[in-house]
Coordinates of C-alpha atoms in Angstrom, one line a residue:
M1377 CA -34.7 -10.4 7.5
H1378 CA -32.9 -9.1 10.5
W1379 CA -33.5 -8.7 14.3
H1380 CA -32.1 -6.6 17.0
N1381 CA -32.2 -6.3 20.9
E1382 CA -34.3 -3.1 20.8
M1383 CA -38.0 -3.2 20.6
E1384 CA -39.0 -1.1 17.5
F1385 CA -42.1 1.0 16.6
L1386 CA -42.9 1.3 13.0
L1387 CA -45.5 4.0 12.0
V1388 CA -46.5 4.8 8.5
L1389 CA -46.6 8.6 8.1
E1390 CA -47.4 8.3 4.4
G1391 CA -48.1 5.6 1.7
S1392 CA -47.9 2.0 2.5
V1393 CA -45.4 -0.9 3.3
S1394 CA -45.2 -4.6 3.5
I1395 CA -43.8 -5.8 6.9
R1396 CA -42.8 -9.4 7.7
V1397 CA -42.8 -10.4 11.3
G1398 CA -41.8 -14.0 11.8
E1399 CA -44.1 -16.2 9.7
E1400 CA -46.7 -13.4 9.2
V1401 CA -46.8 -10.7 6.6
Y1402 CA -48.8 -7.5 7.2
Y1403 CA -49.7 -4.6 4.8
L1404 CA -49.6 -1.3 6.6
K1405 CA -51.1 1.9 5.4
E1406 CA -51.0 5.5 6.6
N1407 CA -51.3 6.0 10.3
D1408 CA -50.9 2.2 11.0
I1409 CA -48.4 1.4 13.7
I1410 CA -46.7 -2.1 14.8
L1411 CA -44.5 -2.8 17.6
V1412 CA -41.9 -5.2 16.8
N1413 CA -40.5 -6.9 20.0
S1414 CA -36.7 -7.4 20.7
D1415 CA -35.2 -10.2 18.9
E1416 CA -38.1 -10.7 16.6
L1417 CA -37.2 -11.6 13.0
H1418 CA -38.6 -8.9 10.7
S1419 CA -38.1 -7.0 7.3
T1420 CA -39.8 -4.2 5.4
R1421 CA -40.4 -4.1 1.9
K1422 CA -41.7 -1.3 -0.5
T1423 CA -45.1 -1.5 -2.2
K1424 CA -46.0 0.2 -5.4
D1425 CA -46.9 3.4 -3.2
E1426 CA -44.1 5.9 -2.2
N1427 CA -43.9 5.9 1.6
V1428 CA -42.5 7.6 4.7
L1429 CA -42.1 5.2 7.5
L1430 CA -40.9 6.3 11.0
A1431 CA -38.8 3.8 13.0
V1432 CA -38.3 4.3 16.7
Q1433 CA -36.1 1.9 18.5
I1434 CA -36.1 1.5 22.3
N1435 CA -33.6 -0.5 24.2
S1436 CA -35.9 -2.6 26.5
N1437 CA -33.2 -2.5 29.2
F1438 CA -34.3 1.1 29.7
Y1439 CA -37.2 -0.1 31.7
S1440 CA -35.6 -3.0 33.5
S1441 CA -34.1 -0.9 36.4
L1442 CA -37.8 -0.1 37.4
F1443 CA -39.6 -3.1 35.9
P1444 CA -37.1 -6.1 36.0
D1445 CA -39.4 -8.3 33.9
F1446 CA -39.9 -6.0 31.0
N1447 CA -37.4 -8.0 28.9
K1448 CA -39.5 -11.0 29.3
I1449 CA -42.6 -9.5 27.8
R1450 CA -43.7 -9.9 24.1
F1451 CA -46.4 -7.4 23.3
N1452 CA -49.0 -7.8 20.6
C1453 CA -49.5 -4.2 19.5
K1454 CA -50.9 -3.6 15.9
S1455 CA -53.3 -0.9 15.3
F1456 CA -54.5 -2.4 11.9
E1457 CA -56.1 -5.3 13.7
Y1458 CA -58.6 -2.9 15.5
E1459 CA -61.6 -0.8 14.1
E1460 CA -61.3 3.0 13.9
E1461 CA -63.5 3.4 17.0
E1462 CA -60.9 1.3 18.8
Q1463 CA -57.8 3.4 18.1
E1464 CA -57.7 5.3 21.3
V1465 CA -54.8 3.0 22.7
F1466 CA -52.8 3.4 19.6
D1467 CA -53.5 7.3 19.4
T1468 CA -51.8 7.5 22.8
I1469 CA -48.7 5.6 21.5
R1470 CA -48.5 7.8 18.3
H1471 CA -48.8 10.7 20.7
Y1472 CA -46.0 9.6 22.9
I1473 CA -43.8 8.9 19.8
A1474 CA -44.5 12.4 18.4
K1475 CA -43.7 14.0 21.7
I1476 CA -40.2 12.0 21.8
V1477 CA -39.4 13.0 18.3
W1478 CA -40.5 16.7 18.9
E1479 CA -38.1 16.9 22.0
L1480 CA -35.2 15.2 20.1
N1481 CA -35.8 17.8 17.2
K1482 CA -36.0 20.9 19.5
K1483 CA -33.1 19.8 21.8
D1484 CA -34.0 22.3 24.5
L1485 CA -32.0 22.4 27.7
G1486 CA -32.9 19.1 29.7
Y1487 CA -34.6 17.6 26.7
Q1488 CA -33.2 14.2 27.7
L1489 CA -35.4 14.3 30.8
K1490 CA -38.4 14.9 28.8
V1491 CA -37.6 12.2 26.4
G1492 CA -37.1 9.8 29.3
S1493 CA -40.4 10.8 30.9
Y1494 CA -42.4 10.1 27.8
L1495 CA -40.5 6.8 27.3
Y1496 CA -41.5 5.7 30.9
L1497 CA -45.2 6.9 30.1
L1498 CA -45.1 5.0 26.8
G1499 CA -43.9 1.7 28.6
E1500 CA -46.6 2.0 31.3
H1501 CA -49.3 2.6 28.6
L1502 CA -48.2 -0.7 26.8
L1503 CA -48.3 -2.8 30.1
N1504 CA -51.8 -1.5 30.9
N1505 CA -53.3 -1.4 27.6
C1506 CA -51.8 -3.8 25.2
E1507 CA -52.1 -7.6 25.0
Y1508 CA -48.8 -9.4 26.0
D1509 CA -47.2 -12.7 26.8
S1510 CA -44.2 -13.5 28.9
I1511 CA -41.4 -15.9 28.2
E1512 CA -39.5 -18.0 30.8
K1513 CA -35.8 -18.1 31.3
E1514 CA -35.6 -21.5 29.4
D1515 CA -37.3 -20.1 26.6
T1516 CA -35.0 -17.3 26.3
E1517 CA -31.9 -19.4 26.5
L1518 CA -33.4 -21.5 23.7
R1519 CA -34.3 -18.5 21.6
D1520 CA -30.8 -17.0 22.0
T1521 CA -29.2 -20.2 20.8
D1522 CA -31.5 -20.5 17.8
L1523 CA -30.9 -16.9 17.0
A1524 CA -27.1 -17.4 17.0
R1525 CA -27.5 -20.4 14.6
L1526 CA -29.9 -18.4 12.4
Q1527 CA -27.3 -15.4 12.2
R1528 CA -24.6 -17.8 11.1
I1529 CA -26.8 -19.1 8.3
M1530 CA -28.1 -15.8 7.3
D1531 CA -24.5 -14.3 7.2
Y1532 CA -23.4 -17.2 5.2
V1533 CA -26.2 -16.6 2.7
N1534 CA -25.6 -12.9 2.5
Q1535 CA -21.9 -13.3 1.7
N1536 CA -22.5 -16.2 -0.8
S1537 CA -25.7 -15.4 -2.6
H1538 CA -24.1 -14.5 -5.8
K1539 CA -23.0 -18.2 -5.8
K1540 CA -24.7 -21.5 -6.2
I1541 CA -25.5 -22.4 -2.7
T1542 CA -27.7 -25.2 -1.3
L1543 CA -29.6 -26.2 1.9
K1544 CA -27.5 -29.4 2.0
E1545 CA -24.3 -27.4 2.0
I1546 CA -25.6 -25.4 5.0
A1547 CA -26.8 -28.4 6.8
K1548 CA -23.4 -29.9 6.6
R1549 CA -21.7 -26.6 7.8
E1550 CA -24.2 -26.6 10.8
H1551 CA -23.8 -30.4 11.4
L1552 CA -27.7 -30.8 11.3
N1553 CA -30.1 -33.1 9.5
Y1554 CA -31.3 -31.4 6.0
Y1555 CA -35.0 -32.0 7.0
Y1556 CA -34.5 -30.6 10.4
L1557 CA -32.7 -27.6 9.1
S1558 CA -35.5 -26.9 6.5
H1559 CA -38.1 -26.9 9.1
F1560 CA -35.9 -24.8 11.4
I1561 CA -35.5 -22.1 8.8
K1562 CA -39.1 -22.2 7.8
G1563 CA -40.3 -22.0 11.4
K1564 CA -37.9 -19.1 12.3
I1565 CA -38.3 -16.7 9.4
G1566 CA -41.7 -17.8 7.9
M1567 CA -40.1 -18.8 4.5
S1568 CA -38.3 -21.7 3.0
F1569 CA -34.6 -21.5 2.5
Q1570 CA -34.9 -21.0 -1.3
E1571 CA -37.5 -18.2 -0.7
Y1572 CA -35.0 -16.6 1.7
L1573 CA -32.2 -16.9 -0.8
N1574 CA -34.3 -15.3 -3.5
T1575 CA -35.2 -12.5 -1.3
V1576 CA -31.5 -11.7 -0.5
R1577 CA -30.7 -11.8 -4.2
L1578 CA -33.6 -9.8 -5.0
D1579 CA -32.7 -7.1 -2.5
K1580 CA -29.2 -6.8 -3.9
A1581 CA -30.5 -6.7 -7.4
V1582 CA -32.8 -3.6 -6.4
K1583 CA -29.9 -2.0 -4.8
M1584 CA -27.9 -2.3 -8.2
L1585 CA -30.8 -1.1 -10.1
I1586 CA -31.1 2.0 -8.5
T1587 CA -27.5 2.9 -7.8
T1588 CA -25.8 1.7 -10.9
D1589 CA -26.2 1.7 -14.7
M1590 CA -25.4 -2.0 -15.0
S1591 CA -27.4 -3.9 -17.5
I1592 CA -30.4 -6.2 -16.5
I1593 CA -28.5 -9.2 -17.5
D1594 CA -25.5 -8.2 -15.6
I1595 CA -27.4 -7.4 -12.5
S1596 CA -29.1 -10.8 -12.7
N1597 CA -25.9 -12.6 -13.0
T1598 CA -24.1 -10.6 -10.1
S1599 CA -26.9 -11.2 -7.9
G1600 CA -26.7 -14.9 -8.3
F1601 CA -29.8 -15.8 -10.3
P1602 CA -29.5 -18.8 -12.5
N1603 CA -30.8 -16.9 -15.5
V1604 CA -32.5 -13.6 -16.5
N1605 CA -35.9 -15.1 -17.0
S1606 CA -36.1 -16.4 -13.4
F1607 CA -34.9 -12.9 -12.2
N1608 CA -37.6 -11.2 -14.3
N1609 CA -40.3 -13.4 -13.1
L1610 CA -39.5 -13.2 -9.5
F1611 CA -39.2 -9.4 -9.8
K1612 CA -42.5 -8.7 -11.4
E1613 CA -44.0 -11.1 -9.0
T1614 CA -42.8 -9.3 -6.0
Y1615 CA -42.8 -5.4 -7.3
N1616 CA -45.6 -5.7 -10.0
S1617 CA -43.3 -4.3 -12.6
T1618 CA -40.3 -5.4 -14.7
P1619 CA -36.9 -4.5 -13.6
S1620 CA -36.6 -2.0 -16.5
E1621 CA -39.7 -0.3 -15.4
F1622 CA -38.7 -0.2 -11.9
R1623 CA -35.5 1.6 -12.7
K1624 CA -37.1 3.9 -15.1
N1625 CA -39.7 5.0 -12.2
W1626 CA -36.8 5.4 -9.8
N1627 CA -34.9 7.6 -12.2
Y1628 CA -31.7 5.9 -12.0
P1629 CA -28.3 7.7 -12.4
I1630 CA -26.5 8.5 -15.6
K1631 CA -23.4 6.4 -16.5
G1632 CA -20.5 7.0 -14.2
E1633 CA -22.6 8.4 -11.3
T1634 CA -23.9 6.5 -8.4
K1635 CA -27.1 7.2 -6.1
K1636 CA -27.4 6.7 -2.6
S1637 CA -29.9 3.7 -1.9
K1638 CA -32.9 4.8 0.2
T1639 CA -34.0 2.8 3.2
Y1640 CA -37.3 3.2 5.1
L1641 CA -35.3 5.6 7.6
D1642 CA -34.4 7.9 4.6
V1643 CA -37.3 10.4 4.5
D1644 CA -38.1 13.9 3.7
R1645 CA -37.4 15.3 7.2
D1646 CA -39.7 18.3 6.9
A1647 CA -42.5 16.3 5.4
A1648 CA -42.2 13.6 8.1
L1649 CA -42.1 16.0 11.0
E1650 CA -45.1 17.9 9.6
K1651 CA -47.2 14.7 9.5
L1652 CA -45.9 13.4 12.8
F1653 CA -46.5 16.4 14.7
T1654 CA -50.3 16.1 13.8
Y1655 CA -50.3 13.5 16.6
L1656 CA -49.3 16.2 19.2
D1657 CA -52.9 17.3 19.2
T1658 CA -54.5 14.3 20.9
E1659 CA -54.3 16.0 24.3
T1660 CA -57.3 18.2 25.2
L1661 CA -57.9 20.2 28.4
E1662 CA -61.6 20.8 29.4
V1663 CA -62.6 22.9 32.3
D1664 CA -65.7 22.0 34.0
E1665 CA -67.7 25.4 34.3
T1666 CA -69.8 23.9 37.0
V1667 CA -66.8 23.5 39.2
V1668 CA -65.4 26.9 38.5
K1669 CA -68.6 28.8 39.0
R1670 CA -70.4 27.1 41.7
D1671 CA -72.7 28.8 44.2
I1672 CA -71.7 29.4 47.8
E1673 CA -73.9 27.9 50.4
T1674 CA -74.0 29.3 54.1
I1675 CA -74.6 26.6 56.8
Y1676 CA -75.8 27.8 60.3
I1677 CA -75.2 25.8 63.3
D1678 CA -76.8 26.1 66.7
S1679 CA -74.0 25.2 69.2
K1680 CA -76.6 25.0 72.0
K1681 CA -78.5 21.9 70.6
E1682 CA -77.4 18.5 71.8
G1683 CA -75.3 16.8 69.2
K1684 CA -74.6 12.8 68.6
Y1685 CA -71.3 11.1 68.6
F1686 CA -69.6 11.0 65.1
K1687 CA -67.7 7.8 64.5
N1688 CA -65.0 8.0 62.1
H1689 CA -65.0 5.4 59.4
W1690 CA -61.3 5.1 59.2
Q1691 CA -61.3 3.8 62.7
N1692 CA -62.6 0.5 61.2
L1693 CA -59.2 -0.5 59.7
T1694 CA -55.5 0.1 60.0
T1695 CA -52.7 -1.7 58.4
F1696 CA -49.1 -2.7 58.7
G1697 CA -46.5 -4.4 56.5
R1698 CA -45.8 -8.1 56.5
A1699 CA -46.9 -10.6 59.5
H1700 CA -43.3 -11.2 60.7
E1701 CA -43.0 -7.5 61.6
G1702 CA -45.9 -8.0 64.1
L1703 CA -43.7 -10.2 66.2
R1704 CA -41.2 -7.5 67.1
A1705 CA -41.4 -6.3 70.8
N1706 CA -40.8 -2.6 70.0
W1707 CA -43.5 -2.9 67.2
Q1708 CA -46.0 -4.4 69.6
K1709 CA -45.2 -1.7 72.2
Q1710 CA -45.9 1.1 69.7
F1711 CA -49.1 -0.5 68.4
I1712 CA -50.5 -1.1 71.9
E1713 CA -50.1 2.7 72.4
M1714 CA -51.8 3.6 69.3
Q1715 CA -54.6 1.1 69.8
S1716 CA -55.3 2.4 73.3
E1717 CA -55.7 6.1 72.0
I1718 CA -57.7 5.2 68.7
G1719 CA -59.3 1.9 69.0
F1720 CA -59.2 0.3 65.6
N1721 CA -61.5 -2.7 64.7
Y1722 CA -59.3 -4.5 62.3
I1723 CA -55.8 -4.7 61.4
R1724 CA -54.8 -5.7 57.8
F1725 CA -51.4 -7.3 56.9
H1726 CA -49.9 -9.7 54.3
G1727 CA -47.1 -12.3 54.2
I1728 CA -48.8 -14.8 56.7
F1729 CA -47.3 -17.8 54.6
N1730 CA -44.0 -16.0 53.7
D1731 CA -41.1 -18.2 54.7
D1732 CA -40.1 -16.0 57.5
M1733 CA -43.3 -17.2 59.5
M1734 CA -41.8 -20.8 59.1
I1735 CA -45.2 -22.4 58.5
Y1736 CA -44.5 -24.8 55.6
N1737 CA -41.9 -27.4 56.1
I1738 CA -41.0 -30.8 54.5
S1739 CA -39.9 -33.6 56.8
P1740 CA -36.9 -35.9 55.8
E1741 CA -39.4 -38.3 54.8
G1742 CA -41.0 -35.9 52.3
N1743 CA -44.1 -35.2 54.3
V1744 CA -45.7 -31.8 54.7
E1745 CA -45.4 -30.4 58.2
Y1746 CA -47.1 -27.0 59.4
N1747 CA -45.8 -25.1 62.3
W1748 CA -48.1 -22.5 63.8
T1749 CA -45.8 -21.0 66.5
Y1750 CA -45.3 -17.6 65.0
V1751 CA -49.0 -17.6 63.7
D1752 CA -50.2 -18.2 67.1
E1753 CA -47.9 -15.6 68.7
L1754 CA -49.1 -12.8 66.3
L1755 CA -52.8 -13.7 66.5
D1756 CA -52.8 -14.2 70.2
F1757 CA -51.3 -10.6 70.5
F1758 CA -54.2 -9.3 68.5
M1759 CA -56.8 -11.1 70.5
K1760 CA -55.2 -9.7 73.7
I1761 CA -55.4 -5.9 72.8
G1762 CA -58.9 -6.3 71.2
I1763 CA -58.4 -6.1 67.5
K1764 CA -59.5 -8.5 64.8
P1765 CA -57.2 -9.5 61.9
F1766 CA -57.8 -8.9 58.2
I1767 CA -55.7 -11.5 56.8
E1768 CA -54.2 -11.3 53.2
L1769 CA -53.4 -14.9 52.2
S1770 CA -49.8 -14.5 51.0
F1771 CA -46.9 -15.0 49.8
M1772 CA -45.9 -18.2 48.3
P1773 CA -43.9 -20.6 50.5
E1774 CA -40.5 -21.7 49.0
E1775 CA -41.8 -25.3 48.7
L1776 CA -44.8 -24.4 46.8
K1777 CA -43.5 -21.8 44.4
R1778 CA -43.6 -22.3 40.7
T1779 CA -41.2 -19.7 39.7
N1780 CA -38.7 -17.5 41.4
E1781 CA -40.1 -14.0 41.0
T1782 CA -40.1 -12.1 44.2
I1783 CA -41.0 -8.5 45.6
F1784 CA -39.5 -6.3 48.2
W1785 CA -36.0 -6.7 49.8
W1786 CA -37.2 -9.7 51.9
K1787 CA -38.1 -11.6 48.8
G1788 CA -41.8 -12.3 49.0
N1789 CA -42.5 -14.9 46.2
I1790 CA -45.2 -13.7 43.8
S1791 CA -45.6 -16.8 41.7
P1792 CA -48.6 -19.1 41.4
P1793 CA -48.2 -22.6 43.2
K1794 CA -46.8 -25.3 41.4
D1795 CA -49.7 -27.5 42.6
V1796 CA -52.8 -25.5 43.6
K1797 CA -54.0 -28.6 45.7
L1798 CA -50.9 -28.2 48.0
W1799 CA -51.9 -24.4 48.3
T1800 CA -55.4 -25.2 49.2
D1801 CA -54.3 -27.8 51.7
L1802 CA -52.3 -25.2 53.3
V1803 CA -55.2 -22.7 53.4
E1804 CA -57.6 -25.3 54.9
A1805 CA -55.0 -26.4 57.4
F1806 CA -54.6 -22.7 58.4
I1807 CA -58.3 -21.8 58.7
K1808 CA -58.9 -25.1 60.8
H1809 CA -56.2 -24.3 63.2
C1810 CA -57.4 -20.8 63.8
I1811 CA -60.8 -22.2 64.5
N1812 CA -59.5 -24.9 66.9
R1813 CA -57.7 -22.1 68.8
Y1814 CA -60.2 -19.2 68.8
G1815 CA -63.5 -20.7 67.9
M1816 CA -65.6 -20.7 64.9
E1817 CA -67.7 -17.5 66.0
E1818 CA -64.5 -15.5 66.4
V1819 CA -63.0 -16.6 63.1
K1820 CA -66.3 -15.9 61.2
S1821 CA -65.8 -12.3 62.2
W1822 CA -62.5 -12.1 60.5
Y1823 CA -61.6 -11.1 57.0
F1824 CA -59.6 -13.1 54.5
E1825 CA -58.2 -11.7 51.3
V1826 CA -56.6 -13.7 48.3
W1827 CA -53.4 -12.3 47.5
N1828 CA -52.2 -8.7 47.5
E1829 CA -53.0 -6.5 44.2
P1830 CA -53.0 -9.3 41.6
E1831 CA -53.8 -6.8 38.8
Y1832 CA -50.3 -5.5 39.1
E1833 CA -49.0 -8.5 37.1
Y1834 CA -45.2 -9.1 37.5
V1835 CA -45.2 -6.6 40.4
F1836 CA -47.4 -8.8 42.9
W1837 CA -48.6 -11.5 40.7
A1838 CA -46.2 -13.5 38.3
G1839 CA -48.9 -15.6 36.6
T1840 CA -51.5 -14.7 34.2
K1841 CA -54.9 -13.1 34.9
E1842 CA -56.7 -16.3 34.1
E1843 CA -54.4 -18.0 36.4
Y1844 CA -55.3 -15.8 39.2
F1845 CA -58.9 -16.2 38.8
E1846 CA -58.6 -20.0 39.0
F1847 CA -56.2 -19.3 42.0
Y1848 CA -58.9 -17.1 43.7
K1849 CA -61.8 -19.7 42.9
E1850 CA -59.8 -22.6 44.6
T1851 CA -58.8 -20.6 47.5
A1852 CA -62.2 -19.2 48.1
L1853 CA -63.7 -22.7 47.8
A1854 CA -61.3 -24.1 50.3
I1855 CA -62.2 -21.7 52.8
K1856 CA -65.9 -21.9 52.3
S1857 CA -65.6 -25.7 52.5
I1858 CA -64.9 -25.5 56.2
S1859 CA -68.1 -25.1 58.3

């Protein structure tokens, strides 16, 4: 068992392999692919089949400069959990991996740029096509603490597996309760302490079987097994063969020679590349003949006939940035000039509830107080020049935010509210204030939008899709409740 900071794709190019991730064990066959997230405990084990397994590790920090929350995401990406007709998402992943290896193999001038572009395309594809969960900062800190403890335990076991070691001994070293430590290990690596110890001993025994000519009894003793019978039984249970049969099939070296141990990264390079590059053929280019060979149509216009006014559809709506920008004198001056020449019907903007509008306040007594001064100034301006507002209800006020995720340099908070009731109270108060100031008939002609592009999770919305649906429902009901 091990873990690392990189996310890792494991793609079976030939044969089969057993992979443990946390508590789960998966059996992968040819063409299967799995994504092991950063800091996820995992291990690989040979099956009875010969195999070629490609491992591609990507530092998740690579994506962080453009997508800061990428490190907080845990993907569920396992092709073998889907039917053959559902493999399109994973075919694209295989294709990008093949492209990356292809460029690394060719090393043409500027190949690093191509590799980088395919890595970004791969990251975008994962975000938009694979299931994932997000972890909070507190969970990350707890995970790091647990991994540090687990690393100490595993290091100790690896260094002393040839000796008689017990869980009580390790519990004493870690200053932990014996039963707590037992559950801790089981919960983190998916096996008991004794099972893990046996796995370490067995891995060392396998290495000696294929790299030395030591006797089976000596290997058993050196690996730390209490006796050769327990070694033989565990070996047969794991590899479906005796140690002697395993060594014979592996063609161990003659006396005095050593043989390098294979890992899942040691593969026949040519065979691996040949198989991998079959995934390069997933892209096809189809030309629509109806577009290329279209007929030419001639249209005749009688300029003497009377025409009719053509109203441009784009005149119905214009947009600007956040609400607070509309309070600036130079902005208003430029907009008045544009409106007088074009005459838009609506103007869309976001950030009406952003903190720079100073709406949501808490009194010293702890009561909520609304300040509509800037709202009135902005909406009065729109009424004066004859344009109706298209109001996006965002962003989350500081006093209502659940988390600290923001967007843009002016820090618009994109988190769901800590209490949706406080949010709907704000929305209702805002709508009622507008009705009191401008009249029901006027406000009924306006448009209201719930948030900005929530489908871009962790860009404009830091909650889940389900949370947005609930957020939308409560907001819409709050508006419609006012009559």
